[in-house]
Each structure stands twice: as structure tokens, then as C-alpha cells.
PDB file of C-alpha atoms (C1' of nucleotides) in Angstrom:
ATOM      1  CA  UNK A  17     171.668-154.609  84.019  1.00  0.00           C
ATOM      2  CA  UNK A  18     174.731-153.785  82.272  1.00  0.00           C
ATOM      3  CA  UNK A  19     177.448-151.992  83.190  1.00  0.00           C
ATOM      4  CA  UNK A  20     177.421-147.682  82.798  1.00  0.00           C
ATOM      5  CA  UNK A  21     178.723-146.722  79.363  1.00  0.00           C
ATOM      6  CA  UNK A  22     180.769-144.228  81.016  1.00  0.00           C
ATOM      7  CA  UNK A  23     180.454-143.166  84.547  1.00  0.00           C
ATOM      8  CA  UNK A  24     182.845-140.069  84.685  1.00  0.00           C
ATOM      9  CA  UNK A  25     182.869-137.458  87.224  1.00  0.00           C
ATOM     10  CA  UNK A  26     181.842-135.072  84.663  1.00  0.00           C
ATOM     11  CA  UNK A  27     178.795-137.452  84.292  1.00  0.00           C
ATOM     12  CA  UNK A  28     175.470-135.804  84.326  1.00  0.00           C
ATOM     13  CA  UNK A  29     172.730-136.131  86.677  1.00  0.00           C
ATOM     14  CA  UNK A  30     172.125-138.475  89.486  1.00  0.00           C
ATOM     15  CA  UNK A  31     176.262-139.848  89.536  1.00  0.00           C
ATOM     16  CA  UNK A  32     177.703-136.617  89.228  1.00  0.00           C
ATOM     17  CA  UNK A  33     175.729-135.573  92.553  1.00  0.00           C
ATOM     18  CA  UNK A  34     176.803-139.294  94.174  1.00  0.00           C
ATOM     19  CA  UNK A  35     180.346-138.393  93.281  1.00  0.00           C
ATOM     20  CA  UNK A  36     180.514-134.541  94.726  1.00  0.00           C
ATOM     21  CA  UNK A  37     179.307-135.849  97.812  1.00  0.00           C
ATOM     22  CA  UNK A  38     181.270-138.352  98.163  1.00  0.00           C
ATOM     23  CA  UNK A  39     184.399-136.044  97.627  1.00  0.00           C
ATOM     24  CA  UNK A  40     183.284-134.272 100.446  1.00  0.00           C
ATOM     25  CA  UNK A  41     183.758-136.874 103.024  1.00  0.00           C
ATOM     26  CA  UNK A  42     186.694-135.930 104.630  1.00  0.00           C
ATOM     27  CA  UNK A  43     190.131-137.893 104.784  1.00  0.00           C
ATOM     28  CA  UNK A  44     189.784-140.153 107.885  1.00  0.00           C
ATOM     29  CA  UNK A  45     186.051-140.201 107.905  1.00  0.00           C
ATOM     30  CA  UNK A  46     183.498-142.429 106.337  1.00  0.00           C
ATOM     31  CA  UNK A  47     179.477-142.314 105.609  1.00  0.00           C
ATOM     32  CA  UNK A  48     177.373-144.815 104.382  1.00  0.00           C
ATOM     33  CA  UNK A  49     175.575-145.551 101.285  1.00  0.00           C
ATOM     34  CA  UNK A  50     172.347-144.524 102.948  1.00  0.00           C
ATOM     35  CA  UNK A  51     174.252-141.714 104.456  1.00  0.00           C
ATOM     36  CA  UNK A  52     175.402-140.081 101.027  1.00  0.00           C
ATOM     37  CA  UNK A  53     171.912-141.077  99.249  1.00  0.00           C
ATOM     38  CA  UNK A  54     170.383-138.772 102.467  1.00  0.00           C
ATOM     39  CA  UNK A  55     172.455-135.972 101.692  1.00  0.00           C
ATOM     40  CA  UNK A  56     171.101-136.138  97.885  1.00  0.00           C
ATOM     41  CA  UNK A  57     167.450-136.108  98.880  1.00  0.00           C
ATOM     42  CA  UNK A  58     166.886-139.793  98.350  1.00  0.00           C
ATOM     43  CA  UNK A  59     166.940-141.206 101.482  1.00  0.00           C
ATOM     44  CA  UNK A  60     166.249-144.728  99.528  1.00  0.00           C
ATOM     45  CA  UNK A  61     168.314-144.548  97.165  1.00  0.00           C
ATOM     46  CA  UNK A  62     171.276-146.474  98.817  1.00  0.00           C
ATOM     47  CA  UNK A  63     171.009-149.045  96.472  1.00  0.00           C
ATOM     48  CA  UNK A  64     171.659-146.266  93.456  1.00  0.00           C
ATOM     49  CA  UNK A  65     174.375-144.916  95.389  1.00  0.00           C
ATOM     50  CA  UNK A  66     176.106-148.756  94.637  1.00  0.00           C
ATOM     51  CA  UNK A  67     175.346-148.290  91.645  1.00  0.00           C
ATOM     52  CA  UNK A  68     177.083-145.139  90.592  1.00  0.00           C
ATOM     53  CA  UNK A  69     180.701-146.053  92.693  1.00  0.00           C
ATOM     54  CA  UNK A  70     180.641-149.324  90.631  1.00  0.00           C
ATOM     55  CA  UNK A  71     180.674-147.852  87.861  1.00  0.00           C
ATOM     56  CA  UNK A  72     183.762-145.802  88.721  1.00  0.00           C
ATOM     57  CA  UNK A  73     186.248-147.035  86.219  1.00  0.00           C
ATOM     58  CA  UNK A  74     190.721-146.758  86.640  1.00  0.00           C
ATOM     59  CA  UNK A  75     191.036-143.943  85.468  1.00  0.00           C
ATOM     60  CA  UNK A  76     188.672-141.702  87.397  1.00  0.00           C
ATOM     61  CA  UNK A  77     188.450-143.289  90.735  1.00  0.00           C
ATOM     62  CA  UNK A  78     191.444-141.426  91.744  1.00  0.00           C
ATOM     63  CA  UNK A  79     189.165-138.341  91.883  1.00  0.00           C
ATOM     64  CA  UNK A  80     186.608-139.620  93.963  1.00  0.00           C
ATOM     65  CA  UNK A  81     187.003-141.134  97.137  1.00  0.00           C
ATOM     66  CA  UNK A  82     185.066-144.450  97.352  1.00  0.00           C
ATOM     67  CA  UNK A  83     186.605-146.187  99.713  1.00  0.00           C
ATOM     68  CA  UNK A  84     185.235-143.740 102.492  1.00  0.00           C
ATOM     69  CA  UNK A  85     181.506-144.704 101.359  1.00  0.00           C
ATOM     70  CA  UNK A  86     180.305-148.210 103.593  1.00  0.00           C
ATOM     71  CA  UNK A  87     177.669-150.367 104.420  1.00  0.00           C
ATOM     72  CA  UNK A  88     175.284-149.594 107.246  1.00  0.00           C
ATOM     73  CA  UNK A  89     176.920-150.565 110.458  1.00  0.00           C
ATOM     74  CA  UNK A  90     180.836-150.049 109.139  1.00  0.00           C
ATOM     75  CA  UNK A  91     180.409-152.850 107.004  1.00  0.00           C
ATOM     76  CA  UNK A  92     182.850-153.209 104.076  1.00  0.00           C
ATOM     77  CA  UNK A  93     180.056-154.037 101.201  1.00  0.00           C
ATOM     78  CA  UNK A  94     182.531-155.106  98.429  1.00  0.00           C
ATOM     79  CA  UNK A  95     182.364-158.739  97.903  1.00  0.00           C
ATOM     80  CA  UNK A  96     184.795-159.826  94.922  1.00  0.00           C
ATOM     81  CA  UNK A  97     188.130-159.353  93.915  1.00  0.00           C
ATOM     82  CA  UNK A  98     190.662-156.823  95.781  1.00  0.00           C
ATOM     83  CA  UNK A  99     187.910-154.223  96.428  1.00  0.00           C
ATOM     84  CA  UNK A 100     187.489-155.377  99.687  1.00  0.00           C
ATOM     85  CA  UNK A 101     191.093-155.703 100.866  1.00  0.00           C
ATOM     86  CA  UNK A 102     191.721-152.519  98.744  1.00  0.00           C
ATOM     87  CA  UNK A 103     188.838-150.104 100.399  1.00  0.00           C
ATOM     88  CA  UNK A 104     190.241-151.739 104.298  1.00  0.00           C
ATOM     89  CA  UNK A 105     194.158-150.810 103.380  1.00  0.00           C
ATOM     90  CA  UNK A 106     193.264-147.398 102.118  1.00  0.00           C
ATOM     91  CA  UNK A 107     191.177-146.431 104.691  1.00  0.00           C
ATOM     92  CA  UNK A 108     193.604-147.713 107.519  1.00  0.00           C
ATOM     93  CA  UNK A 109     196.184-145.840 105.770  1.00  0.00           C
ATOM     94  CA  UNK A 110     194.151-142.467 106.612  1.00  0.00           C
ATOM     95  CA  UNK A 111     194.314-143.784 110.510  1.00  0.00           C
ATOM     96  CA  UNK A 112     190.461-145.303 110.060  1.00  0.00           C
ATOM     97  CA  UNK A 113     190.235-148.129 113.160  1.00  0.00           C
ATOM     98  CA  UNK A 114     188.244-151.183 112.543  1.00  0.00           C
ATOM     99  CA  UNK A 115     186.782-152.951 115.572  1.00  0.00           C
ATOM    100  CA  UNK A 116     185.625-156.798 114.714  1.00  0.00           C
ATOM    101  CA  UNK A 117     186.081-156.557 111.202  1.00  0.00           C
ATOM    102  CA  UNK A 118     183.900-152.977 111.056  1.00  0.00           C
ATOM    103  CA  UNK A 119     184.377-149.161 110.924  1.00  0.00           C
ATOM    104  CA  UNK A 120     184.402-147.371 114.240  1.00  0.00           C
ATOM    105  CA  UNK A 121     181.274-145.319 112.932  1.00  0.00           C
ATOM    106  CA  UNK A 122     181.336-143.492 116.537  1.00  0.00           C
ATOM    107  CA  UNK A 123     185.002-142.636 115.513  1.00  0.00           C
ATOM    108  CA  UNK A 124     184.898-141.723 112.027  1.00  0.00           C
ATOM    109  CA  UNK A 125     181.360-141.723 110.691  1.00  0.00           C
ATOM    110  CA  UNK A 126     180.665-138.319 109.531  1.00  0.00           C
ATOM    111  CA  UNK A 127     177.932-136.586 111.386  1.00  0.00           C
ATOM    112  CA  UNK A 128     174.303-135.839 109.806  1.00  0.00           C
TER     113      UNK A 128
ATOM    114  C1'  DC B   7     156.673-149.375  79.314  1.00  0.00           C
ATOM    115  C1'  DC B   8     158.699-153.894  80.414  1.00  0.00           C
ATOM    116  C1'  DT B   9     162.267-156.762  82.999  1.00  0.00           C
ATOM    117  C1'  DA B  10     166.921-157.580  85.079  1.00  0.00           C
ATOM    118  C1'  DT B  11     170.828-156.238  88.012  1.00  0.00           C
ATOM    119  C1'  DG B  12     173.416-154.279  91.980  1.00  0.00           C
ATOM    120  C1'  DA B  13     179.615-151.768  96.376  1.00  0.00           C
ATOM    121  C1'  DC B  14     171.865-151.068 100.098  1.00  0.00           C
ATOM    122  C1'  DC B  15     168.671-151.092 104.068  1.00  0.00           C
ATOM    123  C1'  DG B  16     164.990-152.250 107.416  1.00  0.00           C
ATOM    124  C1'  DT B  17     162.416-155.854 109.365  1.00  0.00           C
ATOM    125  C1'  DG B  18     161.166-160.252 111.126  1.00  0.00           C
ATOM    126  C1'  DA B  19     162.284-165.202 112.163  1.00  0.00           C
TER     127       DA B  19
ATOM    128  C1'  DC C   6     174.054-162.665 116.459  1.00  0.00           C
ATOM    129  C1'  DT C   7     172.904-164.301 111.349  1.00  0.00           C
ATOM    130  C1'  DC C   8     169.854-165.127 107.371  1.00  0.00           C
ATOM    131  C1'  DA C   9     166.063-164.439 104.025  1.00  0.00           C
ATOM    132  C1'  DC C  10     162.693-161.363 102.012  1.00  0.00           C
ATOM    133  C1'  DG C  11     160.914-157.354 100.133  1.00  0.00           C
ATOM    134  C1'  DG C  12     161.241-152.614  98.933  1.00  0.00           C
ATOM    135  C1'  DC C  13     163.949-148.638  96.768  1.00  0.00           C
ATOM    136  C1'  DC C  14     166.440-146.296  93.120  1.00  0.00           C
ATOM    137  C1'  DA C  15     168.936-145.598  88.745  1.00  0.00           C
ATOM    138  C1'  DT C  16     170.342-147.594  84.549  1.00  0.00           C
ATOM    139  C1'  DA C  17     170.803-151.124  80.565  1.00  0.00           C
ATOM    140  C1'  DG C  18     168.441-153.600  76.998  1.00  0.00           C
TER     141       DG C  18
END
DNA sequence: CCTATGACCGTGA
DNA sequence: CTCACGGCCATAG
């Protein structure tokens, strides 16, 4: 395990791709880890998709917007720390409505 | 090539 | 509805 030596969004290969898509979710609007792993040909790859926003660091996670990127059903997947709160107040702040502690998908899910 | 880890997901109990 | 399991993928040693 370990984390990514660097993960910058001039990073090569498979996070560079998660990153672009990502920044092209737009403001309001969220898609899912599957969602974005989809859109780069690896329909499984959710999991990698994780993988490559966690190792977002300070000082380039202003460039890509990870916060719009959720679990399957609206679900906030962060678990520790102020991710969590941190991914709910930014995306309320770009009018985002949460219903039962979830994303309104219908509302704001990007479509396929 | 091996195993271990994780911001996942689908399925079945 | 929730929970546990297994499978997937990329990356670190």
C-alpha cells in the first residue's frame, strides 16, 4: 500500500485521466466513482478511481474538483477526518441538495 | 511476480 | 433497510 509519491495533475497515466475527468464535472453536479472510472474505459475500476483522489495532496486539489466525485447512491465515501464534512459544505455551497444524508443523484448526477 | 491497501461496487443473507 | 463477502483496478514494497 503506501501512499503515491506524488500524485500531481501533471501525473502520467491512469491519474492524470481520473483527474481530467473529474474536472469536467460541472459546478453543481456530481458523478460517481464508478461513473468517472466508466468514462475512462474501466468500468471496474472504481476502486482505482479512490485511489488516485486520495492521493491528491494541498497543494493541487485546488485544481481538481473532488468533492463532486461520490459513492454509488449519493453516498459521501470519505470516512476520517474533515473530508467528509469538507466534500458536504463544498458541494452545498454550489446549491447541491442532500436528501437523508445523500446526493439528489436525479438532481445533480451528471448524465451518462 | 508476489502480497497488501484503499475516498468502490454488486450481490446475497 | 443494513451488513459481510468477493471481485476489480492501480500502485507501493
Amino acid at each position: 500500500m503506501g501512499a503515491p509519491r506524488q500524485a500531481i495533475p501533471g501525473a502520467a497515466g491512469f491519474f492524470a485521466r481520473v483527474y481530467a475527468a473529474v474536472r469536467s464535472i460541472p459546478r453543481g453536479h456530481v458523478a460517481t466513482y464508478g461513473q468517472v472510472a466508466l468514462w475512462l474505459g474501466a468500468p471496474r475500476g472504481a476502486r482505482a478511481v479512490g485511489w488516485a483522489l486520495r492521493a491528491l495532496r494541498p497543494e493541487n486539489e485546488a485544481c481538481v474538483p473532488w468533492h463532486r466525485v461520490v459513492g454509488r447512491g449519493g453516498r459521501i465515501s470519505l470516512r476520517e477526518g474533515a473530508g467528509p464534512r469538507l466534500q458536504v459544505r463544498r458541494l452545498r455551497a454550489e446549491g447541491v441538495r442532500f436528501v437523508e444524508g445523500r446526493v439528489d443523484l436525479g438532481r445533480h448526477g451528471v448524465r451518462a
